[in-house]
mmCIF file of C-alpha atoms in Angstrom:
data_model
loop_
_atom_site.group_PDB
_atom_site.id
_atom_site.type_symbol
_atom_site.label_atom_id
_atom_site.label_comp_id
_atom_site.label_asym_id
_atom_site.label_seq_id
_atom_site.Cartn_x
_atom_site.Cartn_y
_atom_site.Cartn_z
ATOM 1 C CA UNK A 29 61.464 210.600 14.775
ATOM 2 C CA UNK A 30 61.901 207.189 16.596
ATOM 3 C CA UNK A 31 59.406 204.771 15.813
ATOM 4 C CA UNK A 32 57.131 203.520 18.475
ATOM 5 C CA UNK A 33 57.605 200.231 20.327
ATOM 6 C CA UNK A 34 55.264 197.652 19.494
ATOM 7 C CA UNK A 35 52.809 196.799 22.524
ATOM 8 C CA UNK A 36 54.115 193.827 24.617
ATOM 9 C CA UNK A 37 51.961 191.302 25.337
ATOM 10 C CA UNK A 38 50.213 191.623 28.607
ATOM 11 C CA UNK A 39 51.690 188.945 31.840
ATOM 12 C CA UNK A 40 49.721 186.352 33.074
ATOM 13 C CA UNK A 41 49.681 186.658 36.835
ATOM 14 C CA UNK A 42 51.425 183.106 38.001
ATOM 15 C CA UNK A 43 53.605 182.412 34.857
ATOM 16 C CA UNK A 44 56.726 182.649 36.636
ATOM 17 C CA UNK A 45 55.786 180.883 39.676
ATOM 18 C CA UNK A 46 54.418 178.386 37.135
ATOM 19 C CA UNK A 47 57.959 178.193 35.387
ATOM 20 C CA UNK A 48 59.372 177.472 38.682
ATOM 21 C CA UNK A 49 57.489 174.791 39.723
ATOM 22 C CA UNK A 50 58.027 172.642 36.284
ATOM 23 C CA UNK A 51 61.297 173.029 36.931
ATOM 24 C CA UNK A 52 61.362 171.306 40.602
ATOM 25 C CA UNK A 53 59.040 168.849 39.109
ATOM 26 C CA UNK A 54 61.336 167.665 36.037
ATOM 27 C CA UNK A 55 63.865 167.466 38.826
ATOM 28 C CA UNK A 56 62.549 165.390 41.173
ATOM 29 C CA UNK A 57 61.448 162.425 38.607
ATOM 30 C CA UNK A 58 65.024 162.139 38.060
ATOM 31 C CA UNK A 59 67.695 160.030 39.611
ATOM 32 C CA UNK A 60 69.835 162.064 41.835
ATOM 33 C CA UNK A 61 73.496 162.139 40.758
ATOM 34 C CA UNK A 62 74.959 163.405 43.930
ATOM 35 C CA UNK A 63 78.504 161.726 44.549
ATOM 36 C CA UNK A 64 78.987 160.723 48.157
ATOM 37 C CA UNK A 65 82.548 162.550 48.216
ATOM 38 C CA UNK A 66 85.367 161.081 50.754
ATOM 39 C CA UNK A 67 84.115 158.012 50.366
ATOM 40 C CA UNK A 68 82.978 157.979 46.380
ATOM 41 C CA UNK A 69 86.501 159.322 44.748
ATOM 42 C CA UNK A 70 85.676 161.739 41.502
ATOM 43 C CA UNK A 71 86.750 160.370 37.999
ATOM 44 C CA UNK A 72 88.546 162.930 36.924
ATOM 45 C CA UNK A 73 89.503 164.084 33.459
ATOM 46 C CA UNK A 74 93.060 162.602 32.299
ATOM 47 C CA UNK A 75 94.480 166.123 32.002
ATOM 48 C CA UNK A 76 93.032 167.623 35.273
ATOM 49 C CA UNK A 77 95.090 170.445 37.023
ATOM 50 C CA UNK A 78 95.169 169.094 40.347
ATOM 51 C CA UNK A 79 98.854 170.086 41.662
ATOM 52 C CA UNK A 80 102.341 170.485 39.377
ATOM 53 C CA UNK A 81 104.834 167.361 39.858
ATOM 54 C CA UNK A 82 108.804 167.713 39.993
ATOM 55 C CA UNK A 83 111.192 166.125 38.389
ATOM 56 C CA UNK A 84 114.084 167.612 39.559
ATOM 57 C CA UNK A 85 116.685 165.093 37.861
ATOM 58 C CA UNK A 86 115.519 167.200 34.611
ATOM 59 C CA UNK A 87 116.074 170.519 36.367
ATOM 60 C CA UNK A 88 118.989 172.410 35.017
ATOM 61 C CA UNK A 89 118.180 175.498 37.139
ATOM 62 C CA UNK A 90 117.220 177.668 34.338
ATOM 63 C CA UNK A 91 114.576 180.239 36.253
ATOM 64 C CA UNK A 92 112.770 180.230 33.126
ATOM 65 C CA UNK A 93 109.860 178.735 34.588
ATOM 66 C CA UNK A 94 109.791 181.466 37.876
ATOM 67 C CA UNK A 95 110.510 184.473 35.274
ATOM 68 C CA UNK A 96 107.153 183.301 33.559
ATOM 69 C CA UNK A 97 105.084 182.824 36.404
ATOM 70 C CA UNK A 98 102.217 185.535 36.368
ATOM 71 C CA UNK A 99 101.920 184.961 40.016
ATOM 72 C CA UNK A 100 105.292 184.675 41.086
ATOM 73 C CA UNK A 101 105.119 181.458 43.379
ATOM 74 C CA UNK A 102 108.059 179.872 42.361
ATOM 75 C CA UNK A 103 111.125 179.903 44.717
ATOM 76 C CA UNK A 104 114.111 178.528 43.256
ATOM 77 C CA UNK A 105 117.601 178.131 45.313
ATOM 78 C CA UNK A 106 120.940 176.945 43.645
ATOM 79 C CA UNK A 107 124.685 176.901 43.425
ATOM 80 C CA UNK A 108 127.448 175.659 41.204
ATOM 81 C CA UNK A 109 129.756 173.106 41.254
ATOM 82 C CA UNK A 110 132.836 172.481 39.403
ATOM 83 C CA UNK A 111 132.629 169.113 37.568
ATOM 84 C CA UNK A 112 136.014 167.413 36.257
ATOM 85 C CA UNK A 113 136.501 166.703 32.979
ATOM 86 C CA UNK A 114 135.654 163.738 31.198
ATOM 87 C CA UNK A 115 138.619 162.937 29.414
ATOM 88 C CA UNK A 116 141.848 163.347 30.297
ATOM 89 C CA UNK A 117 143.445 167.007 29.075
ATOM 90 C CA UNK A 118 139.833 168.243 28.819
ATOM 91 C CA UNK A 119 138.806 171.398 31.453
ATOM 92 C CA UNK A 120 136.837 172.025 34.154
ATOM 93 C CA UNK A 121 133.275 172.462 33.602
ATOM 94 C CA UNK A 122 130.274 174.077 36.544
ATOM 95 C CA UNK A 123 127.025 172.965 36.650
ATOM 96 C CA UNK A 124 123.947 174.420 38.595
ATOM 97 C CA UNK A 125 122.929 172.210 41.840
ATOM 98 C CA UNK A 126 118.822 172.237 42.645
ATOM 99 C CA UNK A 127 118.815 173.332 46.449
ATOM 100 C CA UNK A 128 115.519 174.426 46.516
ATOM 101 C CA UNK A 129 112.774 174.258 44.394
ATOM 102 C CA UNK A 130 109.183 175.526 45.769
ATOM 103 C CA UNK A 131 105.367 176.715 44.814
ATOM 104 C CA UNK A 132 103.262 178.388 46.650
ATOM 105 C CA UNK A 133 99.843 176.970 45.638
ATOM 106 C CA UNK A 134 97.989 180.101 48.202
ATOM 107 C CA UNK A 135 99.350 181.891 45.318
ATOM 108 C CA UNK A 136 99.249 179.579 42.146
ATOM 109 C CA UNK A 137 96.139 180.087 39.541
ATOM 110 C CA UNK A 138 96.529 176.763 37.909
ATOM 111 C CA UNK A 139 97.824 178.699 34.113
ATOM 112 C CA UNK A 140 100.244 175.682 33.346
ATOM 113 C CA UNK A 141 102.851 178.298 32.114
ATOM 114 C CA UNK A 142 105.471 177.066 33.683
ATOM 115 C CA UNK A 143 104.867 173.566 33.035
ATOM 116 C CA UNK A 144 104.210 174.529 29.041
ATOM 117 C CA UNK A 145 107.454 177.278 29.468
ATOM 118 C CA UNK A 146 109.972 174.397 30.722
ATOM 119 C CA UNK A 147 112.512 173.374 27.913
ATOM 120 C CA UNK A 148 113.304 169.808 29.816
ATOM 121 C CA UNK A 149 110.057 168.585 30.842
ATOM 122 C CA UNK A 150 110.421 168.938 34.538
ATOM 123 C CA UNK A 151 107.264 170.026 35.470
ATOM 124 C CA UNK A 152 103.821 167.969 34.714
ATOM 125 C CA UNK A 153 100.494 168.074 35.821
ATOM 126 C CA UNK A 154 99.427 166.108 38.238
ATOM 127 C CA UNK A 155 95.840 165.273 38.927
ATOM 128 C CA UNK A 156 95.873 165.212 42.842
ATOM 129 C CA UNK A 157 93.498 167.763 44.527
ATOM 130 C CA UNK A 158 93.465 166.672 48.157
ATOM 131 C CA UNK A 159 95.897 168.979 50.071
ATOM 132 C CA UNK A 160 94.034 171.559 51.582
ATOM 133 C CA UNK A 161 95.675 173.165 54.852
ATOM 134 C CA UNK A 162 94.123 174.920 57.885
ATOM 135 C CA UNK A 163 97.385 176.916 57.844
ATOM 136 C CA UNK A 164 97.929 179.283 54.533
ATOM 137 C CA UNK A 165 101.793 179.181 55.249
ATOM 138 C CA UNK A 166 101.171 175.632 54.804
ATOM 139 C CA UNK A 167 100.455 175.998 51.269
ATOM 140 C CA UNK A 168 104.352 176.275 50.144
ATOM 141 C CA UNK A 169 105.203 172.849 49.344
ATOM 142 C CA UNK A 170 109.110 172.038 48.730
ATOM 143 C CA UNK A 171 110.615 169.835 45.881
ATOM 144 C CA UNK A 172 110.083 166.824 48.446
ATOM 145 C CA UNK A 173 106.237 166.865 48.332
ATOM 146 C CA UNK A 174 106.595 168.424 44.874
ATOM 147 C CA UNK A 175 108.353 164.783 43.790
ATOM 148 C CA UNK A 176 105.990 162.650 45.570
ATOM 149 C CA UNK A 177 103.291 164.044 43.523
ATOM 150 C CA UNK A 178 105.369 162.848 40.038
ATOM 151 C CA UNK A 179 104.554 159.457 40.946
ATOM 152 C CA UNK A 180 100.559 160.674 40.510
ATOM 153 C CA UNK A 181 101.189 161.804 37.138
ATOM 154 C CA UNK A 182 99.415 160.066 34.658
ATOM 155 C CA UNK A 183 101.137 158.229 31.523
ATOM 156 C CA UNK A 184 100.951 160.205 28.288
ATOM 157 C CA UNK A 185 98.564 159.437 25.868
ATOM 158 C CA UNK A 186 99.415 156.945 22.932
ATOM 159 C CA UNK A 187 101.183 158.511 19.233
ATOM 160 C CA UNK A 188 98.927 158.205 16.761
ATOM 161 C CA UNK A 189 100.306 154.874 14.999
ATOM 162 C CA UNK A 190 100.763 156.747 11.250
ATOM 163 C CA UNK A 191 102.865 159.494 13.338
ATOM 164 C CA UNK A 192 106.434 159.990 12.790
ATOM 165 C CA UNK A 193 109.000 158.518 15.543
ATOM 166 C CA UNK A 194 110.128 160.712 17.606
ATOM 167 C CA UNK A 195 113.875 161.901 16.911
ATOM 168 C CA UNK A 196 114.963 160.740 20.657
ATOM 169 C CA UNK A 197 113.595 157.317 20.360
ATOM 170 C CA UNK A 198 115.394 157.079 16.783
ATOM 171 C CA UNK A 199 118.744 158.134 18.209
ATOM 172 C CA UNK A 200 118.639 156.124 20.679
ATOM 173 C CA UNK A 201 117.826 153.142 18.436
ATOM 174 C CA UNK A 202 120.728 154.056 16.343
ATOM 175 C CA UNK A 203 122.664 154.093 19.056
ATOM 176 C CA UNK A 204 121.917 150.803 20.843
ATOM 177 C CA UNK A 205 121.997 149.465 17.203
ATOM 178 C CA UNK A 206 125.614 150.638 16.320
ATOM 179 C CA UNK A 207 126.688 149.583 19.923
ATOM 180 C CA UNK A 208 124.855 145.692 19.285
ATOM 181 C CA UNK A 209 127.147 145.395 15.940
ATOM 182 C CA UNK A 210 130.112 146.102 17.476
ATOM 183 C CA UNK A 211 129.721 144.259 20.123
ATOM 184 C CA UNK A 212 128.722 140.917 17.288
ATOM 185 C CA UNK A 213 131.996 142.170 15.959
ATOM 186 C CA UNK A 214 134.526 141.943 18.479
ATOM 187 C CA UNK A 215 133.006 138.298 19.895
ATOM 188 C CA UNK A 216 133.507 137.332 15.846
ATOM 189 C CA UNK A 217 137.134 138.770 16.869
ATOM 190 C CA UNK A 218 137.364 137.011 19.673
ATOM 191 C CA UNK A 219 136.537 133.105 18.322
ATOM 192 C CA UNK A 220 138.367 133.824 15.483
ATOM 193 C CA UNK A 221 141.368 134.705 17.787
ATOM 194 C CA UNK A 222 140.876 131.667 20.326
ATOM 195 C CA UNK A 223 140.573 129.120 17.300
ATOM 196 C CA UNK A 224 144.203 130.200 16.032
ATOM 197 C CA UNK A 225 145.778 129.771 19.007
ATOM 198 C CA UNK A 226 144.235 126.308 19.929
ATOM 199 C CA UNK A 227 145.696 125.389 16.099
ATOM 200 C CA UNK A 228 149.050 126.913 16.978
ATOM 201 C CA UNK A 229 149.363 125.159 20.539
ATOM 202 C CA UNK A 230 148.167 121.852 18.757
ATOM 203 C CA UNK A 231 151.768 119.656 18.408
ATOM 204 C CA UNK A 232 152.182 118.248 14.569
ATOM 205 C CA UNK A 233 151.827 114.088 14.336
ATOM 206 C CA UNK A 234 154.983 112.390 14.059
ATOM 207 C CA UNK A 235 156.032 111.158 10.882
ATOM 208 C CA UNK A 236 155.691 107.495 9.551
ATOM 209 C CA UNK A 237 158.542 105.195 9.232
ATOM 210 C CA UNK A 238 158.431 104.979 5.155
ATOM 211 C CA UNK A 239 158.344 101.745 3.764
ATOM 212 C CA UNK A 240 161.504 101.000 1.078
ATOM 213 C CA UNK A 241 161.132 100.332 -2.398
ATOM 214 C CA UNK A 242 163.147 98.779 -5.362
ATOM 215 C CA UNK A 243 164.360 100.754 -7.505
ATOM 216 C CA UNK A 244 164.548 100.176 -11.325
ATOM 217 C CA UNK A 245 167.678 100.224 -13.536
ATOM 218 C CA UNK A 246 168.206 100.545 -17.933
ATOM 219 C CA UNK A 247 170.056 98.291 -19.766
ATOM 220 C CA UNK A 248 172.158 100.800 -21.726
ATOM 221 C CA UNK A 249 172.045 98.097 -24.768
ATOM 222 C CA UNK A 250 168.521 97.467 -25.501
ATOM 223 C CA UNK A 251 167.511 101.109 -23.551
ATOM 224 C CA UNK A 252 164.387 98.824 -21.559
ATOM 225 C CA UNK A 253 164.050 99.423 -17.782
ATOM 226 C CA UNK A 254 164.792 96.237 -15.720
ATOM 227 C CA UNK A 255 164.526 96.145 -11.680
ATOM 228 C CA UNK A 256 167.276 96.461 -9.875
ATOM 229 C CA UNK A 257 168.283 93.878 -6.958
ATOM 230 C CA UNK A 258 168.312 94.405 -3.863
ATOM 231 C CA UNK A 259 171.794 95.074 -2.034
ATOM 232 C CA UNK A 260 173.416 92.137 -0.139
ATOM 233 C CA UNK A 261 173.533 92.391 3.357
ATOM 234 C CA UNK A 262 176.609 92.419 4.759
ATOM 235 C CA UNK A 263 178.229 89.483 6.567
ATOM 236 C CA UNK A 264 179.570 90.122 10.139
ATOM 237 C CA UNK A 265 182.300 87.818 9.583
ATOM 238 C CA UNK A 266 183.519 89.547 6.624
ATOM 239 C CA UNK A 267 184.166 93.062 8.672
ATOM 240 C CA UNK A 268 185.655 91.331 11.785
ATOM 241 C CA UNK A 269 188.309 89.025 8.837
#
């Protein structure tokens, strides 16, 4: 057998009336907070889902992020090109071409799937609100107002200084690295190159008249050294005799 319910205490006529009016009186001691919207703009949040940015120079045309959409408000459009090859004796090689690239925000629920589902980073949040139509068709912006809206997107928040560095940033630091020291290398090349042909092109300095000296002759007697005398010059009337 169920027990019985205790008795509940018995209502005071007024109480909620009373409630009420405490309320409207804690209210109206306080200072109103009421933003005077056009002409007060909102602070919003950092990461506030206004509209979705495009950046179509990171769009490879995958359709990953219109498979994923719940709502199915993505139109994508594309074709492919052939693109020559970069070396010569290399082959042909087709890329996807962006034509299109649309949401229809009359549709859109603000998820963030396909900004979360998108493998280059081509979609970001952006925290614009302001583009309400008085048309619904209205509502399907292209990749034109899509990339006006990237230029709203705010920056990224700061790494955490103790966090590792990222693995693009470190490539390309390697890179620009490797590319500095060879560069160091081939002006070392190149001074090294100049200065031996400004020594090879510089003539040799002519040689000095030498002056003559006297020789010395031994007495083959005593064996000691004695100078020798210097030869008679020749007299002109002796030749022409």
């Amino acid at each position: 057998m169920a027990e019985p319910l205790p008795p509940s205490r018995p209502r005071i006529p007024g109480s909620g009336l009373a409630k009420g009016l405490a309320v409207t009186l804690r209210t109206m001691t306080k200072k109103t907070v009421t933003a005077q919207y056009p002409d007060a703009q909102p602070e919003l949040p950092p990461r506030s889902r206004g509209v979705i940015g495009l950046f179509e120079e990171n769009c490879t045309v995958c359709m990953l992020c219109a498979r994923e959409c719940p709502d199915w408000c993505i139109y994508i459009d594309s074709h492919k090109e052939t693109v020559p090859p970069a070396a010569p004796g290399g082959r042909e090689r087709s890329r996807n071409v962006l034509d299109r690239f649309a949401i229809d925000f009359s549709l859109c629920m603000y998820c963030g799937i396909c900004i979360e589902v998108c493998p280059f980073d081509a979609l970001f949040w952006s925290p614009e609100f302001e583009y309400a139509e008085t048309d619904i068709h209205e509502l399907t912006h292209e990749r034109d107002k899509l990339r006006e809206w990237m230029w709203t997107v705010p920056a990224p928040p700061a790494l955490d200084p103790g966090a590792e560095e990222p693995k693009e940033l470190a490539a390309a630091r390697k890179t620009a690295d490797k590319l500095a020291a060879e560069a160091a290398t081939a002006a070392e090349a190149a001074e090294l190159a100049a200065q031996t042909a400004d020594q090879a092109v510089q003539p040799e300095p002519p040689a000095r008249d030498t002056p003559t000296t006297t020789g010395t002759t031994t007495d083959p007697t005593t064996g000691t050294p004695e100078p020798s005398k210097p030869s008679k010059p020749s007299d002109p009337q002796d030749g022409a005799s």
